[in-house]
Amino acid sequence: MSAFARRAVLVLGLLGLAACGPDEHTPGAIVEGYFRYLALDPLRTLPLLTPEFHRRHALRVVTQAEAQAWVSRREAASPAEAERAEPELSTDRFQLAWLSIQGRPEFAKRARESLHSVLDIRERNDEADVITRIEPRTGPPFEQRFRLVREAARSAWRIDAVEQSGVESANAVAAFIAYPNENARRALEALTQAHTGAASSRAGNPQPPAH
Amino acid sequence: MSRARGEDTRGVTRAGAAAPARERAWLVAAALVAAAALLARLHNAFAYPPLHDYDAAGHALNVFALYQGRLPDPHSWSGFHPPLYYALGALLWHALPEAIPVHAALRILSAAAGFGAIAIAWRALRRVVSPADAAVVAALVACAPVVAIATSMLGNETSCALFTTAALARTMRIPDDPRAARRHGSVSALLAALAALSKSTGLVALGVVGLAYAWRLRRAGVSFAMRAMLAMGGVALVLLLPQYGRLAIETRSPLGVISGGQLADQAGNEMSVQPPGERHLADYVSFPVAALVAPSKDAPGMVQSVPGPLYAGTWADAQGAFLPTQVSVVRDAAAGAALLGLVPTLLAIAGLVRILRRSELRAVAATPLVFAALLFAAFLAQTWVVPRYTAVKASYLLSALLPAALALAVGVAEASGRWRTLWRAALLAIAAYMTFLTWYGWWT
């Protein structure tokens, strides 16, 4: 075997090892990876998350035609049926939104402002909880609990759900950055509208109520 | 031994008159400008915010699918794109250390593909003009904002441009001997198929390359030419059938191979609310002054024009996807670039006229020019079918990098004496300015 061929085999072998090598194993490492990659290396967050995680954050990209059809169905449905009027979307629509929201420069800037620390890790069989404390630059700290799952003992842990506690208007932006999701987005939107409305009222220019 | 056609055309462009030392100085100057452009791409790969690139999230999900070892779902947002760029990106994701963000690695892949295409174009230009003219033009092409921005972003345009340029460059030197031409054609077909495996635009390249060899082999007999075409077609079929066959079956539409089964407008996505909403023939001949002095889609008359945004997207950033055109200093700098772009544009037009008028040049450049004409026709058709400003994106024509460079190179090489020196100096100065313009973040 020539020297060139030996070098080529060595390089290919190293690439293969890199390709097949295990990812980080523990639930704590997965959560650390989540915070490390969020907004700075958004693609690397994808292997850490289950498809159900994406459906739970509920941020999604829809076409204008889908949005119009959804609005029509909601208007025609009773309040109880309104939620069911939402179209069934494939996981990629949620992943698209998950990536797109992290592409906003303001998001990346804010993501670097908060500090996080792991408070507790509880692991049982193929489920685990990782509880973290997040300290924003402004506003009170809050807790973020990650629920992780794995398919079998040797398979990778992935984040399946996130819950937050201690979130209020003063840390709502930091909470959204730590876990971007549709409910938090709507809450922020309402806060912004309330703030804008109050400012406009002070200026003698009342705004229509937010829907 | 056969000799490649086009080898002796340099004489017709009056190359080699200047002293060798002076010519070497031009080579060094062009190399320095190209090196600065390469440095700018590496800087941009990390400095440009994550996933700000055109259709970034869709491209990123395709890479993620291949990272997981599966093909992108053709029904997903950007899943209809062929997989080559994404497969290479997924390999990089596996292989590169965590210190390099995945989106930056994908941009570096784009830059490598773009510079590969430019290097091939440079070699091809040397068959037609002097090495110094070829180097100066290649340096300018590397710095033109349309190329600079596309090679600073993740996406499959650049890999398509690389393989298209490689295939077209080979058609400029098809051997005269039929057997050698047949072997030559198989490799060219492989390269064109790789272009089509990067982006569906490559299908145009594949067709044009096939026709070029068929034309060359027409005198070798129908049976020989047919066998050669079958060999070329076989190579392409093996590579492309799994991708395009799968798309055609899953989307049950001929449009499935280019847009997932329905045109963007019919999908009712955000494009459908973009102006102008309707195209008129006048849009194809109007050229607003804003394209030169305020090269942005938001400037008066721009969205109603096709040539205006196309020009502004070539020499500045008409869509405002990369440069923050709301910043006044950036707006002014972009206007400067758009004005300076007149020099290479007019030189390229002069070069194109010269190529069309001279049979020796026509013979060498025929295939790249036919490809450019077809790609341009397809581009115009798309702007008609999808009457939205984002459909007038200059980077859609990135695969025509070689014919554009050929026209510009002949435009420069045909000038004599001081004019030629002036054009070379002007092009390098413009290239340097455009590298500055597209150095992400200079305005902060």
XYZ file of C-alpha atoms in Angstrom:
655
model
C 0.000 0.000 0.000
C 1.444 3.374 -0.956
C 1.986 6.159 1.555
C -0.817 8.134 -0.044
C -3.226 5.200 0.207
C -2.282 4.649 3.868
C -2.898 8.299 4.653
C -6.224 8.189 2.802
C -7.309 5.102 4.770
C -6.274 6.795 8.033
C -8.203 9.980 7.218
C -11.284 7.997 6.140
C -11.040 5.911 9.302
C -10.894 9.018 11.484
C -13.852 10.501 9.622
C -15.733 7.251 10.096
C -14.956 7.235 13.818
C -16.143 10.813 14.082
C -19.306 9.897 12.189
C -20.095 6.797 14.234
C -18.841 7.984 17.590
C -21.335 8.317 20.415
C -22.926 11.686 21.206
C -22.909 13.018 24.726
C -24.600 10.390 26.904
C -26.033 11.728 30.111
C -29.241 13.758 30.564
C -27.174 16.529 32.154
C -24.861 16.675 29.122
C -27.851 16.861 26.780
C -29.276 19.816 28.689
C -25.865 21.506 28.759
C -25.729 20.999 24.999
C -29.186 22.554 24.647
C -28.041 25.752 26.349
C -24.684 25.755 24.584
C -26.164 25.473 21.105
C -29.347 27.488 21.487
C -29.156 30.507 19.147
C -25.422 30.056 18.545
C -25.438 26.743 16.704
C -29.152 26.056 16.167
C -28.721 22.961 13.985
C -26.950 21.107 16.766
C -30.045 21.455 18.953
C -32.059 19.274 16.549
C -30.549 15.862 17.454
C -31.186 16.668 21.137
C -34.959 16.971 20.691
C -37.770 14.493 20.078
C -40.491 15.138 17.461
C -42.946 15.482 20.371
C -40.831 18.298 21.797
C -41.404 20.233 18.575
C -45.155 19.686 18.718
C -45.160 20.871 22.328
C -43.338 24.152 21.665
C -45.995 24.652 18.947
C -44.116 27.367 17.049
C -44.715 26.521 13.397
C -44.418 27.803 9.863
C -47.574 27.738 7.764
C -48.310 28.889 4.251
C -50.662 31.787 3.812
C -53.241 29.433 2.293
C -53.064 27.188 5.360
C -53.380 30.157 7.695
C -56.438 31.437 5.815
C -58.066 27.995 5.837
C -57.383 27.704 9.557
C -58.926 31.115 10.309
C -62.029 30.196 8.267
C -62.422 26.926 10.133
C -61.995 28.636 13.492
C -64.633 31.202 12.644
C -67.067 28.473 11.606
C -66.383 26.272 14.643
C -67.790 26.579 18.145
C -65.346 27.786 20.849
C -64.970 24.197 22.045
C -64.064 22.999 18.586
C -61.813 25.947 17.705
C -58.595 24.291 18.852
C -59.361 21.239 16.763
C -59.703 23.504 13.724
C -55.931 23.823 13.672
C -54.447 21.886 10.755
C -52.345 18.772 11.213
C -48.811 19.803 10.336
C -45.782 17.649 9.715
C -42.903 17.873 12.207
C -40.717 19.807 9.769
C -43.035 22.837 10.047
C -42.325 22.992 13.790
C -38.615 22.392 13.245
C -38.530 25.193 10.657
C -40.014 27.620 13.165
C -37.674 26.350 15.901
C -34.679 27.119 13.689
C -36.051 30.358 12.274
C -36.763 31.902 15.668
C -33.154 31.278 16.683
C -31.953 33.017 13.525
C -33.127 36.404 14.798
C -30.131 38.519 15.835
C -31.942 39.825 18.922
C -32.564 36.239 20.031
C -28.871 35.342 19.842
C -27.898 38.506 21.691
C -30.358 37.837 24.522
C -29.420 34.157 24.727
C -25.928 35.154 25.807
C -27.263 37.353 28.602
C -28.708 34.651 30.871
C -26.769 32.272 33.115
C -27.975 28.778 33.883
C -27.078 26.166 36.446
C -28.225 22.593 36.911
C -29.994 22.121 40.259
C -30.962 18.473 40.110
C -30.906 15.441 37.835
C -33.302 12.544 38.382
C -32.959 9.470 36.208
C -35.244 6.407 36.241
C -35.157 3.744 33.553
C -35.725 5.494 30.244
C -36.931 8.816 31.629
C -35.046 11.626 33.311
C -35.698 15.089 34.688
C -33.110 17.841 34.715
C -34.000 20.900 36.745
C -32.141 24.096 35.953
C -32.133 27.594 37.360
C -31.874 30.467 34.913
C -30.711 33.897 35.972
C -31.519 36.606 33.440
C -29.517 39.821 33.257
C -32.654 41.649 34.371
C -35.635 40.220 36.229
C -35.894 37.437 38.782
C -34.468 33.947 38.237
C -36.785 31.112 37.241
C -36.680 27.334 36.978
C -36.713 25.296 33.804
C -37.411 21.580 34.062
C -36.433 19.303 31.178
C -38.077 15.916 30.712
C -35.809 13.572 28.739
C -36.547 10.178 27.263
C -34.630 7.432 25.507
C -35.868 4.494 23.504
C -33.651 1.895 25.185
C -30.825 1.678 27.687
C -28.118 2.213 25.076
C -29.876 4.800 22.933
C -29.404 8.543 23.206
C -31.283 10.734 25.644
C -33.410 13.408 24.020
C -35.400 16.294 25.420
C -39.090 15.547 25.170
C -40.698 18.412 27.108
C -39.852 21.582 28.988
C -41.736 23.275 31.821
C -40.953 26.600 33.416
C -41.893 28.007 36.824
C -41.384 31.411 38.361
C -41.947 33.237 35.077
C -43.463 36.704 35.280
C -43.526 39.774 33.103
C -40.094 40.939 34.301
C -38.357 37.763 33.070
C -40.779 36.778 30.297
C -38.325 37.592 27.517
C -35.545 35.548 29.122
C -37.999 32.687 29.643
C -38.965 32.763 25.973
C -35.313 32.762 24.950
C -34.590 29.795 27.253
C -37.530 27.861 25.831
C -39.084 29.399 22.710
C -42.701 28.280 22.499
C -46.011 29.492 21.150
C -47.681 30.147 24.521
C -44.769 32.282 25.660
C -44.750 34.074 22.313
C -48.425 34.938 22.688
C -47.885 36.075 26.273
C -45.047 38.332 25.138
C -47.189 39.676 22.328
C -49.964 40.504 24.819
C -47.442 42.149 27.134
C -46.065 44.221 24.264
C -49.539 45.253 23.167
C -50.495 46.188 26.725
C -47.289 48.187 27.058
C -47.825 49.914 23.707
C -51.466 50.593 24.603
C -50.500 52.121 27.945
C -47.854 54.290 26.299
C -50.317 55.409 23.631
C -52.990 56.188 26.261
C -50.502 58.369 28.089
C -49.871 60.130 24.798
C -53.638 60.579 24.255
C -53.792 58.075 21.411
C -55.857 55.054 22.486
C -55.253 51.734 20.731
C -57.884 49.123 19.853
C -57.982 46.222 22.335
C -55.678 43.272 21.623
C -57.295 40.049 20.393
C -3.012 12.295 -30.427
C -6.009 14.565 -30.596
C -5.793 18.179 -29.669
C -8.551 19.892 -27.816
C -10.466 22.427 -29.805
C -10.081 26.008 -28.710
C -6.439 25.652 -27.795
C -5.225 28.187 -30.328
C -7.797 30.877 -29.866
C -5.678 32.978 -27.542
C -4.034 34.675 -30.476
C -7.282 36.227 -31.635
C -7.592 38.181 -28.427
C -4.194 39.877 -28.734
C -2.813 38.309 -25.578
C 0.806 38.256 -24.580
C 1.810 41.633 -25.978
C 2.827 43.101 -22.646
C 6.143 42.401 -21.010
C 6.156 39.176 -18.943
C 7.109 40.992 -15.743
C 4.175 43.365 -16.044
C 1.871 40.462 -16.759
C 3.146 38.689 -13.654
C 2.395 41.800 -11.623
C -1.236 41.604 -12.764
C -1.331 37.956 -11.754
C -0.026 38.802 -8.293
C -2.491 41.685 -7.901
C -5.397 39.463 -8.961
C -4.257 36.716 -6.601
C -4.153 39.197 -3.705
C -7.694 40.379 -4.445
C -8.926 36.778 -4.724
C -7.186 35.917 -1.435
C -8.938 38.846 0.246
C -12.241 37.546 -1.121
C -11.513 34.095 0.290
C -10.679 35.608 3.669
C -13.924 37.579 3.567
C -15.891 34.361 2.986
C -14.276 32.686 5.968
C -15.051 35.749 8.071
C -18.654 35.861 6.818
C -19.195 32.166 7.550
C -18.883 32.967 11.260
C -19.919 36.635 11.418
C -23.202 36.467 9.518
C -25.963 35.599 12.032
C -27.035 31.938 12.119
C -29.752 30.941 9.663
C -30.169 34.386 8.131
C -29.277 32.897 4.771
C -31.851 32.556 1.980
C -34.269 29.713 2.884
C -31.824 28.764 5.619
C -34.138 26.723 7.837
C -35.364 24.619 4.898
C -31.829 23.881 3.713
C -30.794 23.179 7.306
C -33.539 20.593 7.771
C -32.408 18.815 4.617
C -28.901 18.616 6.077
C -30.351 17.326 9.354
C -32.281 14.592 7.515
C -29.079 13.372 5.874
C -27.191 13.736 9.155
C -29.684 11.225 10.522
C -29.034 8.985 7.547
C -32.308 9.474 5.664
C -33.289 11.420 2.565
C -35.348 14.589 3.092
C -39.102 14.013 2.862
C -40.122 15.337 -0.590
C -43.307 16.740 0.963
C -41.383 18.791 3.520
C -40.744 22.520 3.049
C -37.521 22.260 0.994
C -37.413 18.483 0.683
C -37.713 18.523 -3.103
C -34.129 19.770 -3.516
C -31.638 17.097 -4.651
C -29.404 15.867 -1.848
C -25.753 16.290 -2.876
C -24.999 19.576 -1.084
C -26.887 18.418 1.987
C -25.090 15.063 2.021
C -21.723 16.826 1.941
C -22.965 19.165 4.656
C -24.059 16.222 6.809
C -20.611 14.644 6.426
C -19.025 17.901 7.562
C -21.400 18.012 10.530
C -20.205 14.563 11.578
C -16.548 15.249 10.907
C -15.905 18.795 12.106
C -15.330 19.687 15.745
C -18.057 21.298 17.804
C -16.131 24.585 17.827
C -17.323 25.134 14.260
C -21.069 25.795 14.198
C -22.872 23.638 11.653
C -24.279 26.628 9.755
C -20.740 28.049 9.469
C -19.466 24.717 8.125
C -22.249 24.727 5.536
C -21.292 28.251 4.487
C -17.649 27.228 4.192
C -18.827 24.384 1.971
C -20.639 26.953 -0.202
C -17.512 29.105 -0.325
C -15.345 26.128 -1.280
C -17.757 25.178 -4.057
C -17.943 28.774 -5.301
C -14.186 29.220 -5.339
C -13.851 25.838 -7.011
C -16.162 27.041 -9.767
C -14.157 30.260 -10.114
C -10.872 28.340 -10.298
C -12.272 26.161 -13.086
C -13.581 29.252 -14.889
C -10.140 30.867 -14.550
C -8.485 27.851 -16.166
C -11.072 27.859 -18.946
C -10.595 31.590 -19.549
C -6.872 31.023 -20.043
C -7.715 29.098 -23.180
C -9.306 32.209 -24.637
C -7.463 35.202 -23.176
C -4.102 35.900 -21.594
C -3.382 34.541 -18.085
C -3.437 38.085 -16.685
C -6.830 38.912 -18.195
C -8.167 35.567 -16.998
C -6.883 36.189 -13.480
C -8.264 39.726 -13.296
C -11.707 38.587 -14.475
C -11.724 35.574 -12.134
C -10.855 37.888 -9.220
C -13.719 40.197 -10.124
C -16.162 37.293 -10.405
C -15.061 36.061 -6.971
C -15.860 39.472 -5.500
C -19.070 40.353 -7.367
C -21.729 40.732 -4.671
C -23.996 38.092 -6.212
C -21.176 35.552 -5.904
C -19.847 36.936 -2.620
C -23.251 36.746 -0.947
C -24.167 33.317 -2.356
C -20.829 31.905 -1.214
C -21.318 33.437 2.231
C -24.613 31.606 2.678
C -25.562 27.986 3.119
C -27.501 26.559 0.184
C -27.208 24.361 -2.854
C -26.702 27.095 -5.508
C -22.935 26.997 -5.216
C -22.430 23.246 -5.541
C -24.671 23.334 -8.611
C -22.532 26.185 -9.994
C -19.347 24.206 -9.308
C -20.369 21.098 -11.242
C -22.108 23.082 -13.999
C -18.966 25.162 -14.517
C -16.802 22.026 -14.549
C -19.026 20.357 -17.155
C -19.318 23.468 -19.342
C -15.563 24.108 -19.187
C -14.982 20.618 -20.577
C -17.236 21.351 -23.534
C -14.780 24.093 -24.511
C -12.172 21.423 -25.278
C -13.958 18.385 -26.638
C -11.364 16.222 -28.436
C -11.664 15.889 -32.215
C -11.149 12.132 -32.138
C -14.633 10.524 -31.755
C -13.494 7.806 -29.355
C -11.697 10.303 -27.155
C -14.730 12.586 -27.370
C -16.987 9.753 -26.195
C -14.815 9.110 -23.140
C -14.564 12.840 -22.530
C -18.356 13.090 -22.775
C -18.949 10.462 -20.108
C -16.960 12.459 -17.567
C -18.718 15.679 -18.592
C -22.087 13.949 -18.225
C -21.058 12.761 -14.775
C -20.208 16.342 -13.755
C -23.442 17.723 -15.194
C -25.374 14.986 -13.388
C -23.665 15.997 -10.144
C -24.874 19.550 -10.843
C -28.414 18.188 -11.229
C -27.903 16.195 -8.042
C -27.186 19.525 -6.331
C -30.041 21.548 -7.772
C -32.582 21.004 -10.520
C -30.999 23.862 -12.518
C -28.297 21.305 -13.289
C -30.771 19.460 -15.518
C -30.409 22.321 -18.002
C -26.632 21.881 -17.914
C -27.017 18.148 -18.466
C -29.177 18.696 -21.551
C -26.854 21.308 -23.016
C -23.735 19.227 -22.382
C -25.391 16.213 -24.061
C -26.281 18.321 -27.089
C -22.733 19.683 -27.331
C -21.282 16.182 -27.598
C -24.030 15.042 -29.965
C -23.198 17.981 -32.229
C -19.491 17.182 -32.128
C -20.039 13.492 -32.845
C -22.572 13.991 -35.625
C -19.957 13.267 -38.309
C -18.825 10.040 -36.635
C -22.018 8.297 -37.735
C -25.473 8.015 -36.233
C -24.778 4.666 -34.611
C -21.557 5.872 -32.948
C -23.190 9.096 -31.771
C -26.168 7.169 -30.377
C -23.891 4.818 -28.447
C -21.997 7.790 -27.054
C -25.255 9.473 -26.026
C -26.444 6.265 -24.400
C -23.221 6.035 -22.410
C -23.594 9.648 -21.254
C -27.281 9.203 -20.538
C -26.571 5.999 -18.615
C -24.126 7.769 -16.331
C -26.663 10.512 -15.643
C -29.538 8.089 -15.225
C -27.759 5.991 -12.611
C -27.090 9.102 -10.544
C -30.342 10.956 -11.027
C -33.105 8.385 -11.359
C -33.296 7.585 -7.626
C -33.798 11.259 -6.778
C -35.950 12.532 -9.630
C -37.857 9.271 -10.054
C -38.729 9.313 -6.366
C -39.880 12.941 -6.603
C -41.992 12.314 -9.682
C -43.682 9.308 -8.044
C -44.250 10.933 -4.678
C -45.470 14.300 -5.922
C -47.236 12.909 -9.016
C -46.374 16.105 -10.838
C -43.714 17.128 -13.356
C -43.273 20.255 -11.253
C -42.312 18.016 -8.364
C -38.714 17.967 -9.502
C -38.293 21.728 -9.124
C -40.684 22.852 -6.428
C -42.173 19.898 -4.619
C -45.239 19.655 -6.815
C -46.597 23.171 -6.873
C -45.215 26.550 -7.736
C -44.364 28.689 -4.753
C -47.184 31.090 -5.459
C -49.813 28.380 -5.617
C -48.584 27.059 -2.283
C -49.875 30.303 -0.834
C -46.695 31.006 1.089
C -45.458 34.416 2.116
C -44.330 35.093 -1.433
C -47.956 35.363 -2.516
C -48.360 38.692 -0.749
C -45.217 40.210 -2.222
C -45.427 42.848 -4.934
C -45.854 43.373 -7.830
C -48.446 40.548 -8.022
C -48.705 40.739 -11.776
C -46.120 41.019 -14.542
C -46.384 43.035 -17.731
C -44.110 42.979 -20.766
C -42.992 46.495 -19.850
C -41.450 45.064 -16.653
C -38.892 43.275 -18.809
C -37.616 46.412 -20.522
C -37.863 48.925 -17.701
C -34.623 49.762 -15.912
C -35.227 52.166 -13.031
C -32.447 54.608 -12.195
C -32.832 53.334 -8.637
C -31.022 50.153 -9.691
C -27.882 52.310 -9.927
C -28.349 54.845 -7.170
C -30.492 52.994 -4.588
C -30.112 49.289 -5.381
C -32.871 47.956 -3.156
C -36.233 46.340 -3.780
C -37.766 49.124 -1.706
C -36.613 51.865 -4.090
C -39.157 53.377 -6.485
C -39.956 51.275 -9.550
C -37.776 48.341 -8.530
C -40.410 45.677 -7.889
C -42.119 46.476 -11.193
C -38.892 45.857 -13.099
C -37.058 42.619 -13.852
C -33.729 43.957 -15.213
C -33.449 46.512 -12.367
C -33.439 44.075 -9.418
C -31.423 41.594 -11.470
C -28.708 44.199 -12.006
C -28.917 45.446 -8.416
C -28.766 41.871 -7.152
C -25.639 41.220 -9.180
C -23.647 44.251 -8.061
C -25.260 44.984 -4.677
C -27.915 43.283 -2.526
C -31.312 44.113 -4.008
C -33.181 41.821 -1.614
C -31.412 43.178 1.464
C -30.860 39.652 2.770
C -27.196 40.160 3.597
C -26.495 43.875 3.752
C -28.594 45.916 6.210
C -29.743 48.433 3.619
C -31.682 50.365 6.276
C -28.294 51.621 7.514
C -27.544 54.759 5.541
C -23.789 54.183 5.193
C -24.474 50.679 3.832
C -27.092 52.053 1.458
C -24.590 54.584 0.120
C -21.840 51.970 -0.176
C -24.203 49.627 -2.036
C -25.140 52.449 -4.402
C -21.438 52.952 -5.080
C -21.089 49.273 -5.940
C -24.105 49.396 -8.229
C -22.637 52.359 -10.091
C -19.232 50.682 -10.350
C -20.954 47.563 -11.664
C -21.605 49.465 -14.885
C -17.947 48.996 -15.867
C -17.902 45.171 -15.879
C -21.463 45.031 -17.207
C -20.644 47.155 -20.256
C -17.363 45.313 -20.806
C -19.198 41.982 -20.675
C -21.789 43.196 -23.169
C -18.983 44.334 -25.483
C -17.292 40.960 -25.012
C -20.490 39.079 -25.768
C -20.967 41.019 -28.988
C -17.368 40.260 -29.926
C -17.817 36.544 -29.232
C -20.962 36.397 -31.349
C -19.239 38.158 -34.228
C -16.070 36.054 -34.324
C -16.347 32.464 -35.383
C -13.203 31.283 -33.522
C -14.553 32.608 -30.239
C -18.056 31.410 -31.009
C -16.786 27.889 -31.546
C -15.092 27.826 -28.137
C -17.812 29.530 -26.136
C -20.888 28.112 -27.894
C -21.954 25.581 -25.257
C -21.544 27.858 -22.228
C -23.421 30.601 -24.079
C -26.276 28.294 -25.102
C -26.525 27.182 -21.474
C -26.600 30.808 -20.312
C -29.322 31.658 -22.829
C -31.494 28.733 -21.725
C -30.961 29.464 -18.038
C -31.823 33.109 -18.610
C -34.969 32.132 -20.542
C -36.006 29.838 -17.666
C -35.308 32.666 -15.216
C -37.513 35.069 -17.185
C -40.271 32.467 -17.406
C -40.140 32.020 -13.639
C -40.429 35.760 -13.047
C -43.548 35.728 -15.217
C -45.158 32.711 -13.533
C -44.214 33.893 -10.026
C -44.680 37.688 -10.224
C -42.987 38.482 -6.901
C -39.830 40.424 -6.224
C -38.101 37.493 -4.525
C -38.357 35.540 -7.787
C -35.956 38.064 -9.362
C -32.920 36.821 -7.500
C -29.622 37.199 -9.349
C -28.171 34.138 -7.599
C -30.575 31.941 -9.580
C -28.180 32.585 -12.469
C -25.064 31.648 -10.505
C -24.529 28.543 -12.626
C -23.941 30.828 -15.623
C -20.747 32.053 -13.979
C -18.516 30.686 -16.759
C -20.316 32.266 -19.754
C -20.504 35.588 -17.897
C -16.781 35.423 -17.130
C -16.037 34.531 -20.749
C -17.920 37.570 -22.032
C -16.173 39.858 -19.555
C -12.749 38.391 -20.290
C -13.145 38.872 -24.032
C -14.402 42.407 -23.381
C -11.189 43.186 -21.485
C -8.855 41.294 -23.812
C -10.165 43.016 -26.912
C -9.117 46.414 -25.604
C -5.663 47.493 -26.598
C -2.807 49.405 -25.007
C -3.740 51.797 -22.249
C -7.420 50.893 -22.336
C -6.624 47.320 -21.484
C -4.429 48.409 -18.584
C -7.167 50.773 -17.451
C -9.852 48.061 -17.542
C -7.690 45.611 -15.652
C -6.910 48.173 -12.965
C -10.532 49.252 -12.791
C -11.791 45.683 -12.434
C -9.355 44.879 -9.643
C -10.194 48.113 -7.822
C -13.906 47.364 -8.182
C -13.339 43.814 -6.966
C -11.490 45.081 -3.900
C -14.270 47.566 -3.168
C -16.905 44.857 -3.465
C -14.991 42.612 -1.105
C -15.046 45.437 1.387
C -18.787 45.938 0.804
C -19.564 42.266 1.433
C -17.315 41.906 4.497
C -20.102 41.258 6.968
C -20.336 43.760 9.789
C -18.008 46.502 8.504
C -20.772 48.991 9.286
C -20.814 48.252 13.030
